Short mmCIF file of C-alpha atoms and ligand atoms in Angstrom, two decimals:
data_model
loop_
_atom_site.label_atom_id
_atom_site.label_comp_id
_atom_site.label_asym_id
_atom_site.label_seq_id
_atom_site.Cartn_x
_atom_site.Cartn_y
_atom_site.Cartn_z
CA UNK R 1 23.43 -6.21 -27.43
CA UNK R 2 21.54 -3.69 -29.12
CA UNK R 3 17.57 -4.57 -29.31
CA UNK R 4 15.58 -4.37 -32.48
CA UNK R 5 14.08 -1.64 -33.01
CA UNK R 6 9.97 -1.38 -34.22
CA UNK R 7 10.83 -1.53 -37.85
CA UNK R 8 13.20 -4.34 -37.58
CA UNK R 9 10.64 -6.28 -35.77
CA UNK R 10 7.93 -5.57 -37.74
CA UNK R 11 9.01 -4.28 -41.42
CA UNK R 12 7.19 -0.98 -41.36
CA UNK R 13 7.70 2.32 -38.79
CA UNK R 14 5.29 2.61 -35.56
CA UNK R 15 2.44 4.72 -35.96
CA UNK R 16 1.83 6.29 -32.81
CA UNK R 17 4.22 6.90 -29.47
CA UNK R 18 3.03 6.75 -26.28
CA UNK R 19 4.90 6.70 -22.98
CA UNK R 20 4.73 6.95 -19.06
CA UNK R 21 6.63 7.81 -16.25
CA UNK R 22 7.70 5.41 -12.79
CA UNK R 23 6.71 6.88 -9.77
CA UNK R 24 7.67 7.65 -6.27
CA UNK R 25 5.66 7.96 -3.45
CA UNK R 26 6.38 10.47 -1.28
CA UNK R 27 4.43 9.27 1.81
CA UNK R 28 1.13 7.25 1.91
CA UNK R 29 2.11 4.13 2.26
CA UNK R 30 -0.58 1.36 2.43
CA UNK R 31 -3.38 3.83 2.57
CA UNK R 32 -4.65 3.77 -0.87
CA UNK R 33 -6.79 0.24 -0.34
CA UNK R 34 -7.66 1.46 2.93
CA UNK R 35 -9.76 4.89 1.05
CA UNK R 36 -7.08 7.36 2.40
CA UNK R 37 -3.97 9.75 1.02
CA UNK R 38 -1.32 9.69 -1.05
CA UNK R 39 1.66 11.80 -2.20
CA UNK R 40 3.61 10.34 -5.22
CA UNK R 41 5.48 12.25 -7.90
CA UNK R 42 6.51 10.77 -11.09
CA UNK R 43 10.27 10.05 -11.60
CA UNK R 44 12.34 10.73 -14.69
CA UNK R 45 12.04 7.41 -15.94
CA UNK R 46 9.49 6.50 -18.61
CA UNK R 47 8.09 3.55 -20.15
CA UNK R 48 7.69 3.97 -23.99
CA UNK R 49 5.13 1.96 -26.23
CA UNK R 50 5.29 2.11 -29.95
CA UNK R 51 1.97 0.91 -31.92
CA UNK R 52 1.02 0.46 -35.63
CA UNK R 53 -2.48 -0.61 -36.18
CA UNK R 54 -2.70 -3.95 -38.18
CA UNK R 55 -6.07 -5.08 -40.26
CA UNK R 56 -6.52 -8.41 -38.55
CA UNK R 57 -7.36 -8.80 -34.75
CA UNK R 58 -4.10 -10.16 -33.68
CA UNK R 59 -1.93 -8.43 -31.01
CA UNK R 60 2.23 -8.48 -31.86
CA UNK R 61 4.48 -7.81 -28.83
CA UNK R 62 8.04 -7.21 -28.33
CA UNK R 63 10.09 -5.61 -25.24
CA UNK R 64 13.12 -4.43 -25.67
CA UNK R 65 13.75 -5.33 -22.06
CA UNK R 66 13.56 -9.01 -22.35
CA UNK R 67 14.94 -9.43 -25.85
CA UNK R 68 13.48 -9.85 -29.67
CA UNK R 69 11.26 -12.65 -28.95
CA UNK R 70 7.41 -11.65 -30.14
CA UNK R 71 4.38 -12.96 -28.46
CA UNK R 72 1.43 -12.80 -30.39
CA UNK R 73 -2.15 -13.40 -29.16
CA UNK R 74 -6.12 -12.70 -31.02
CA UNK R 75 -7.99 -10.26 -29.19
CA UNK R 76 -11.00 -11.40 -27.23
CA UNK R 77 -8.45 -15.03 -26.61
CA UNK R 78 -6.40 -13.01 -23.55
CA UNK R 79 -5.12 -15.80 -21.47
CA UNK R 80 -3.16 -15.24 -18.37
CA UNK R 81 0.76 -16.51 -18.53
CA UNK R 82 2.31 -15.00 -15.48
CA UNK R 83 4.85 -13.33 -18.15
CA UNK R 84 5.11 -9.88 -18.49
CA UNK R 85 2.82 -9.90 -21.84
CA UNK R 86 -0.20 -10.17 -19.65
CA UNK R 87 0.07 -6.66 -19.13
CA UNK R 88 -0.43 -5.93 -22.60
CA UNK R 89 -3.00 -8.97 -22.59
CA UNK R 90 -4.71 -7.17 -19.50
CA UNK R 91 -4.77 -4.04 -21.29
CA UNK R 92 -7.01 -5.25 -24.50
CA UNK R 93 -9.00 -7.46 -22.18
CA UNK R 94 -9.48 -4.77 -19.90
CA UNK R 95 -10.60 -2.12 -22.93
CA UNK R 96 -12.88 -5.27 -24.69
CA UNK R 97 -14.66 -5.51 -21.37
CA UNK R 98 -15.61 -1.69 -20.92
CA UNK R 99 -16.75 -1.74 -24.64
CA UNK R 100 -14.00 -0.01 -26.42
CA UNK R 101 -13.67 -1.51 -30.27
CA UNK R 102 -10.10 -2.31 -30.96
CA UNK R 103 -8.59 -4.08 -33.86
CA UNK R 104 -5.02 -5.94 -33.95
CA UNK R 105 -1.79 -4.29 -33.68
CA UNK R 106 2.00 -4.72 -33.64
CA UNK R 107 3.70 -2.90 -30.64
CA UNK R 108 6.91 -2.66 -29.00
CA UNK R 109 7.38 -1.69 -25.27
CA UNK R 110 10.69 -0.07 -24.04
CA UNK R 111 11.37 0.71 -20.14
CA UNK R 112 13.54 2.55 -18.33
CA UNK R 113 11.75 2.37 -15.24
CA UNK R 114 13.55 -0.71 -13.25
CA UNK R 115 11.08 -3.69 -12.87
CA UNK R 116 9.82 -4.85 -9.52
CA UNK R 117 11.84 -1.66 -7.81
CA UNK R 118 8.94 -0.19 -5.83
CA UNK R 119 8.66 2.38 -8.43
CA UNK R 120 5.45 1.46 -10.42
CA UNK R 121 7.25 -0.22 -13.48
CA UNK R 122 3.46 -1.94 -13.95
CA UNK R 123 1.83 0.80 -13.81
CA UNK R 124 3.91 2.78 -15.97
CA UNK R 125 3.83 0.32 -18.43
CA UNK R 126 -0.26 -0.27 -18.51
CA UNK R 127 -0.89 3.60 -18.83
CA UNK R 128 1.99 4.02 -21.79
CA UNK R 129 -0.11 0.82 -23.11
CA UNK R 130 -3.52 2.43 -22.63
CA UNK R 131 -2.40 5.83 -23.92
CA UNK R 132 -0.64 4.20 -27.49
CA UNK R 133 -4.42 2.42 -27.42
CA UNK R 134 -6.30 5.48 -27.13
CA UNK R 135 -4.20 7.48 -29.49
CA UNK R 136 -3.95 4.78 -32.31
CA UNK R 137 -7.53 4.11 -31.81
CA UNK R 138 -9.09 7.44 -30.87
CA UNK R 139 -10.65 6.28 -27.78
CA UNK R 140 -13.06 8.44 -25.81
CA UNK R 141 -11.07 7.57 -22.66
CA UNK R 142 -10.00 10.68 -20.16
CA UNK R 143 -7.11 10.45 -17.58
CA UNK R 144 -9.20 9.19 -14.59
CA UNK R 145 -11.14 6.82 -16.29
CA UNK R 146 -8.09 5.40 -17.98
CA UNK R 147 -6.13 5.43 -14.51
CA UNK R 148 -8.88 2.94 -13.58
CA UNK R 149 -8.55 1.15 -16.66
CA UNK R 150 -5.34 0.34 -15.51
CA UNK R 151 -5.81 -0.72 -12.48
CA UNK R 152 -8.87 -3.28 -13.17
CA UNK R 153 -6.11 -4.39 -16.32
CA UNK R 154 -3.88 -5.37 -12.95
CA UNK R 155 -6.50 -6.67 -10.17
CA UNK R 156 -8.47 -8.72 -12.58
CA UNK R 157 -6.39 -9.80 -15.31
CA UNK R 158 -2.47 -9.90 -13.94
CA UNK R 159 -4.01 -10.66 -10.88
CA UNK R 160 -2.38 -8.68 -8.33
CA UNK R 161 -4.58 -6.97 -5.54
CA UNK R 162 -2.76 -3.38 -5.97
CA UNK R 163 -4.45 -0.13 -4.84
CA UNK R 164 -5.28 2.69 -7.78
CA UNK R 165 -2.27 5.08 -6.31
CA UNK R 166 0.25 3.97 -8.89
CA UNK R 167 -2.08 4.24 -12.23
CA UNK R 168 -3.50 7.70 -11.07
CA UNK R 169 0.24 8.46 -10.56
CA UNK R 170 1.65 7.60 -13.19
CA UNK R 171 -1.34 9.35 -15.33
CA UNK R 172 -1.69 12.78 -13.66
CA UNK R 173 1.98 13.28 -11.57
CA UNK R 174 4.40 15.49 -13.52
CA UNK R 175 8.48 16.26 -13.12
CA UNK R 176 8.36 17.95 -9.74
CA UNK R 177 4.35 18.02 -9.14
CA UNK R 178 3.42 15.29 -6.34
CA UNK R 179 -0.03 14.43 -6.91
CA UNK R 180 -1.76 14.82 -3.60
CA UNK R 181 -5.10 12.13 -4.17
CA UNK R 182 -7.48 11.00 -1.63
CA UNK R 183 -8.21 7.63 -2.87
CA UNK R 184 -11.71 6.78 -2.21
CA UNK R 185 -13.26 10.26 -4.19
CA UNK R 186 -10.02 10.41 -6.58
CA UNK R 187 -10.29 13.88 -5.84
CA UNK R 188 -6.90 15.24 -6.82
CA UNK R 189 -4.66 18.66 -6.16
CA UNK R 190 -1.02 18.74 -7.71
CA UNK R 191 1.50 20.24 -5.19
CA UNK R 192 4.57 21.93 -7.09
CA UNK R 193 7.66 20.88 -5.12
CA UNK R 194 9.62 24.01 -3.90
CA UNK R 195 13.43 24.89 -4.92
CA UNK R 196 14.89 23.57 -1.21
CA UNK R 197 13.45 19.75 -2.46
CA UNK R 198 15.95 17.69 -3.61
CA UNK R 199 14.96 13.77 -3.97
CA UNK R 200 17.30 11.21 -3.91
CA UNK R 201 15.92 7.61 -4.76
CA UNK R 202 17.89 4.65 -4.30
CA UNK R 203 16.89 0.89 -5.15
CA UNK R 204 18.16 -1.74 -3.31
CA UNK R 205 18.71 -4.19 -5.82
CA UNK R 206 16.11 -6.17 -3.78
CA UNK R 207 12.94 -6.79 -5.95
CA UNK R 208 9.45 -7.50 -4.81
CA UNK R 209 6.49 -8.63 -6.43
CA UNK R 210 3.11 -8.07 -5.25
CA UNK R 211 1.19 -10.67 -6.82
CA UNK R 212 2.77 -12.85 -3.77
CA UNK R 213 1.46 -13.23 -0.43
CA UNK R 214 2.14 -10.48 1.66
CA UNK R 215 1.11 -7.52 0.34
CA UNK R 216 -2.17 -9.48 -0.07
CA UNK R 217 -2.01 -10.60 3.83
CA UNK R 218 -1.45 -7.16 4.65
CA UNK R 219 -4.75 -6.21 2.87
CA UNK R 220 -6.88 -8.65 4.15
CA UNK R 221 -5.83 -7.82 7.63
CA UNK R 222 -7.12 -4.36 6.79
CA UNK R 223 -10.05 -5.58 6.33
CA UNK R 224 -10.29 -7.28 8.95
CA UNK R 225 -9.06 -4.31 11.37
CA UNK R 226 -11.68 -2.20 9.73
CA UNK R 227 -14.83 -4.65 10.36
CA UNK R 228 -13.84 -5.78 14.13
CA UNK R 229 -14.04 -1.72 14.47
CA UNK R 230 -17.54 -1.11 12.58
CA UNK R 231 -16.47 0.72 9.90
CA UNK R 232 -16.20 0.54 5.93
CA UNK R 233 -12.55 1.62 5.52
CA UNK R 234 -9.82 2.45 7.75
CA UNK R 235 -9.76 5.86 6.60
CA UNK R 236 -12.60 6.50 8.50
CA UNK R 237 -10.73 6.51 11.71
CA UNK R 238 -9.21 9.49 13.19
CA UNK R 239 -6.68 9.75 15.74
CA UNK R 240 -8.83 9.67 18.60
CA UNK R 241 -9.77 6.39 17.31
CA UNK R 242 -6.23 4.72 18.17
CA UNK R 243 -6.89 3.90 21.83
CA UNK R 244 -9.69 1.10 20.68
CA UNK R 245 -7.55 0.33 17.53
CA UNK R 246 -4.50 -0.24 19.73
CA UNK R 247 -7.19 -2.60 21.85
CA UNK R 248 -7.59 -4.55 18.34
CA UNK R 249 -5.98 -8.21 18.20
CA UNK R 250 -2.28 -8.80 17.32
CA UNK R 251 -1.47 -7.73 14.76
CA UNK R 252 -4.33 -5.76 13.47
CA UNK R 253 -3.76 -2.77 15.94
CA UNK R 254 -0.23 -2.05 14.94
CA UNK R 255 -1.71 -2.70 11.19
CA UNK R 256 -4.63 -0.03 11.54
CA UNK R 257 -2.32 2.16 13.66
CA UNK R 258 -0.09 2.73 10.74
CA UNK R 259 -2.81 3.45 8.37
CA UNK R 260 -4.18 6.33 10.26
CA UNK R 261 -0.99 7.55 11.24
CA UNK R 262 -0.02 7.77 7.90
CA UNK R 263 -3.08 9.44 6.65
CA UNK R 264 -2.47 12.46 9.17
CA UNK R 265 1.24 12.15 7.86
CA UNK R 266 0.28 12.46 4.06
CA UNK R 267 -1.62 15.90 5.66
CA UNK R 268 0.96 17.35 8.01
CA UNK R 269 3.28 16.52 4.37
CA UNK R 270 1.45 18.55 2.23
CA UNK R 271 1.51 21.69 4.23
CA UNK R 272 5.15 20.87 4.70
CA UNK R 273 5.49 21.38 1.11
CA UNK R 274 3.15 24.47 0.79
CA UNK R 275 5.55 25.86 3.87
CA UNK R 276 8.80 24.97 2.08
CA UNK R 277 9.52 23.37 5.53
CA UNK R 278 11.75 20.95 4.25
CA UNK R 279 12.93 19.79 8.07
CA UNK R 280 9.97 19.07 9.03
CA UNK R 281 8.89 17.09 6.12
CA UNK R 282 12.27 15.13 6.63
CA UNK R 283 11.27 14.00 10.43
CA UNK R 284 7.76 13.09 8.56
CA UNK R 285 9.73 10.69 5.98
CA UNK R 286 11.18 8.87 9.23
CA UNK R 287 8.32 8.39 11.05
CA UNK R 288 6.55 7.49 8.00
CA UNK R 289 9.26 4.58 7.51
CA UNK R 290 9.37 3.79 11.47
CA UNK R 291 5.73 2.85 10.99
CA UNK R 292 6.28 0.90 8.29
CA UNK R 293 8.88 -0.59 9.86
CA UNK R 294 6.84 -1.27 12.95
CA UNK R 295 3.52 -1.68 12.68
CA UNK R 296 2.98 -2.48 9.50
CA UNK R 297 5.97 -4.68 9.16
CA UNK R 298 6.88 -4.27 5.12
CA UNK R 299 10.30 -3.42 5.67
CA UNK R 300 13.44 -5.53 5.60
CA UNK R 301 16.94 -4.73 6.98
CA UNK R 302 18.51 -4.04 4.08
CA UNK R 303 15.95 -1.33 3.35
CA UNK R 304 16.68 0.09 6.49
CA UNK R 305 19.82 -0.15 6.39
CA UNK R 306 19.82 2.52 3.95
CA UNK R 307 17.06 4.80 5.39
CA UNK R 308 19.82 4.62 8.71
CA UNK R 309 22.56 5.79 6.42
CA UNK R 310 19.78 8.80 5.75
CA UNK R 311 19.53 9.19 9.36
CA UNK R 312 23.60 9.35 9.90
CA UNK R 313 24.08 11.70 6.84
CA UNK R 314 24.37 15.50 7.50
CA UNK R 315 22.95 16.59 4.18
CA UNK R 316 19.82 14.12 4.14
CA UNK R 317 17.04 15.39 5.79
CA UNK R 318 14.59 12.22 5.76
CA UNK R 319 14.32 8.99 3.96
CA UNK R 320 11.80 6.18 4.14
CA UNK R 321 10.73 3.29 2.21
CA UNK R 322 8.57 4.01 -0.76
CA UNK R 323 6.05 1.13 -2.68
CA UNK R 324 4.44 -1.80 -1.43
CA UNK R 325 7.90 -2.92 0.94
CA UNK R 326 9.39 -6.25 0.80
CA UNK R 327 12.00 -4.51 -1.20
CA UNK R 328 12.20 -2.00 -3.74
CA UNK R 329 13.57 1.23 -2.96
CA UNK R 330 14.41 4.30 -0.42
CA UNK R 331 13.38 7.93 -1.50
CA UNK R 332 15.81 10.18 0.61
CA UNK R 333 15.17 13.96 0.55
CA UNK R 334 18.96 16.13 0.56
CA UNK R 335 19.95 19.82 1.31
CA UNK R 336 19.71 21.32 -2.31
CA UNK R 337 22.73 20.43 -4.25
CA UNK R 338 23.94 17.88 -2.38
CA UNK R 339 21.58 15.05 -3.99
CA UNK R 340 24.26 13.08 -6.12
CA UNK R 341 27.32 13.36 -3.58
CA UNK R 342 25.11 11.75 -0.75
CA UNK R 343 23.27 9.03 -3.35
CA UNK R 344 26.76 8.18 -4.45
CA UNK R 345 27.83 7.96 -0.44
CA UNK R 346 24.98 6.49 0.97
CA UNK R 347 25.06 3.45 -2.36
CA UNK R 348 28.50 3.05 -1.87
CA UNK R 349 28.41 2.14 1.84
CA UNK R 350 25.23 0.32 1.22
CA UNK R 351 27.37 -2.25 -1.47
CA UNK R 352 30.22 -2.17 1.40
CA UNK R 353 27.55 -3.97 3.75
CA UNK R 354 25.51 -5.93 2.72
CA UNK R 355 27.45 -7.09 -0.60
CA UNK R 356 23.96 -6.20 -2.71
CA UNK R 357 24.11 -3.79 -5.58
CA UNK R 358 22.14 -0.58 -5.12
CA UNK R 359 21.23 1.65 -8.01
CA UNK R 360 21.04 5.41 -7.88
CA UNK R 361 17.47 6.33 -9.50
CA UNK R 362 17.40 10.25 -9.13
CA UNK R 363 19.17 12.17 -9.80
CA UNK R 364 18.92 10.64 -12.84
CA UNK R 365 22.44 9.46 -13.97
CA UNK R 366 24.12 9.83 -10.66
CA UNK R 367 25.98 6.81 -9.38
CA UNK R 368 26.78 5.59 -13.19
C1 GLA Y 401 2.05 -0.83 -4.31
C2 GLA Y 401 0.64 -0.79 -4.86
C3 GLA Y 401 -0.05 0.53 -4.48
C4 GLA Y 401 0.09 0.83 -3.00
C5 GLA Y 401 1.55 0.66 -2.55
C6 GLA Y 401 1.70 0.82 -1.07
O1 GLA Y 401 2.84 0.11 -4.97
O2 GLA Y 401 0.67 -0.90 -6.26
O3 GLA Y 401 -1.40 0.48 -4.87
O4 GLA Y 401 -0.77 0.03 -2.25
O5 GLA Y 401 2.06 -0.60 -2.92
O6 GLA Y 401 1.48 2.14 -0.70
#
């Protein structure tokens, strides 16, 4: 069924277009609330907002995603419905609260980026938000600044305890550009990916959502981990730290073990990429996942089931895990121009099984 479109909903044509891409993390798992590295890249996907300003201070929303039904709010009365409007709610309240005058507005939100698939479908959808804001408002807001925006939109108002990886991604990450961030300065470099990187991402049809408990146990065990060892974040540890994290309580040692494996992993990673060494950036993506897998326990079989189908596939190179776990989906990296055959492979054995349906993300339109 076709979906209204912004004039249909609201009898005139949008005034401004914004939009945002999904991401996919490249490796860096679990580090960003822990102060250390990431490596995402933004995926072909987008999330598209449409805006027209209105002269009252009521908010109109529609998504084409869930159908022509139009929630409609004042500004300054954001209340919290566990619906997927409280993005948009979080977004004003979030703007209100850091001073930014607003007035009422009729918008429509269209995704392409697959909800609750480990590829940042929130955050993709708060920064298209925040950018049809700024533009139909002419906010003083730059990228960084708006990135955080973002994320204090999703901690304090959706309520979900996520790290600021995906909004800086989803901001600053470009086709083929992994943003290489170290979380606790925001200091940034963008790494072009080189010609022998192919990406393959595959969702498992699995969906998470990390306003539940465990990516908020994992978190405070973090903590935890971090003060039993006297320091502020577990980014301050090195490697020749692990002997007295390994010495930590079950399970915080495996916990803090992965985080400062990883961070050396997001490093070795990037010079993989400056090196073109795509092997060795493959045998990174495993271990990255065996940790996950491991010691920080996010995975579930299904998940690596298909990282295994990586690991048994001649033209795959790596695969792990990418997003908060639980779910979600795979990123796989393939010998250049073999991406589609082995997503179409690996997706079709996958369905064979374990009966679920997985979806072939990238390359975009493979596996349809
Ligand atoms: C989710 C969160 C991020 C990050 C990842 C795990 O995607 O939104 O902030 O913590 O999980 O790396």
């Amino acid at each position: 069924m076709p979906t209204p479109s912004f004039e249909r909903l609201f009898g005139r044509p949008a005034a401004v277009t914004a939009s945002a891409p999904g991401r996919v993390n490249l490796i860096g798992e679990h580090t960003d609330y822990n102060g250390g590295y990431v490596l995402p890249t933004a995926i072909p996907q987008r999330t598209q907002v449409e805006l027209a300003r209105r002269d009252d201070d009521r908010v109109r929303a529609a998504s084409a995603n869930v159908g022509s039904a139009v929630f409609e709010y004042r500004l300054g009365a954001e209340q919290r419905r566990s619906r997927w409007t409280d993005y948009v709610q979080g977004v004003t309240w979030a703007l209100g609260h850091e001073g930014f005058r607003l007035g009422g507005v009729d918008l429509r939100v269209e995704s392409r980026v697959p909800l609750g698939s480990g590829l940042s479908s929130s955050a993709a959808l708060l920064v298209a938000l925040l950018r049809a804001f700024r533009d139909a408002f002419a906010l003083d807001l730059a990228d960084v600044p708006l990135a955080r925006l973002a994320k204090r939109a999703e901690n304090d108002f959706v309520g979900a305890p996520v790290g600021i990886m995906d909004q800086m991604a989803c901001t600053l990450a470009g086709d083929r550009q992994a943003l290489f961030l170290d979380t606790r300065s925001l200091d940034y470099t963008i790494v072009a990916l080189p010609p022998g990187i192919d990406l393959v991402i595959v969702n498992s049809g699995i969906a998470h959502n990390h306003a539940k408990g465990d990516y908020r146990t994992r978190r405070a065990e973090c903590e935890r981990a971090a003060e039993a060892l006297g320091v502020a974040q577990l980014r301050d540890l090195e490697p020749s730290d692990l002997p007295r994290v390994m010495a930590l309580p079950e399970p915080l040692g495996r916990r803090a073990r992965h985080v400062v494996t990883e961070d050396e992993r997001v490093l070795a990673a990037v010079r993989a990429i400056k090196a073109g060494d795509v092997e060795n950036l493959g045998q990174l993506f495993y271990a990255s996942h065996d940790s996950m897998r491991d010691d920080y326990e996010v995975s579930i079989p299904e998940i690596d089931l298909l990282v295994d189908l990586g690991r048994a596939d001649p033209d795959i190179h790596g695969a792990r895990l990418t997003g908060g776990g639980f779910g979600g989906s795979v990123v796989l990296l393939a010998r250049p121009g073999a991406a589609a055959a082995a997503a179409a492979r690996l997706s079709a054995e996958y369905g064979r099984r374990t009966g679920q349906r997985a979806t072939v993300l990238v390359p975009d339109g493979a596996g349809r």
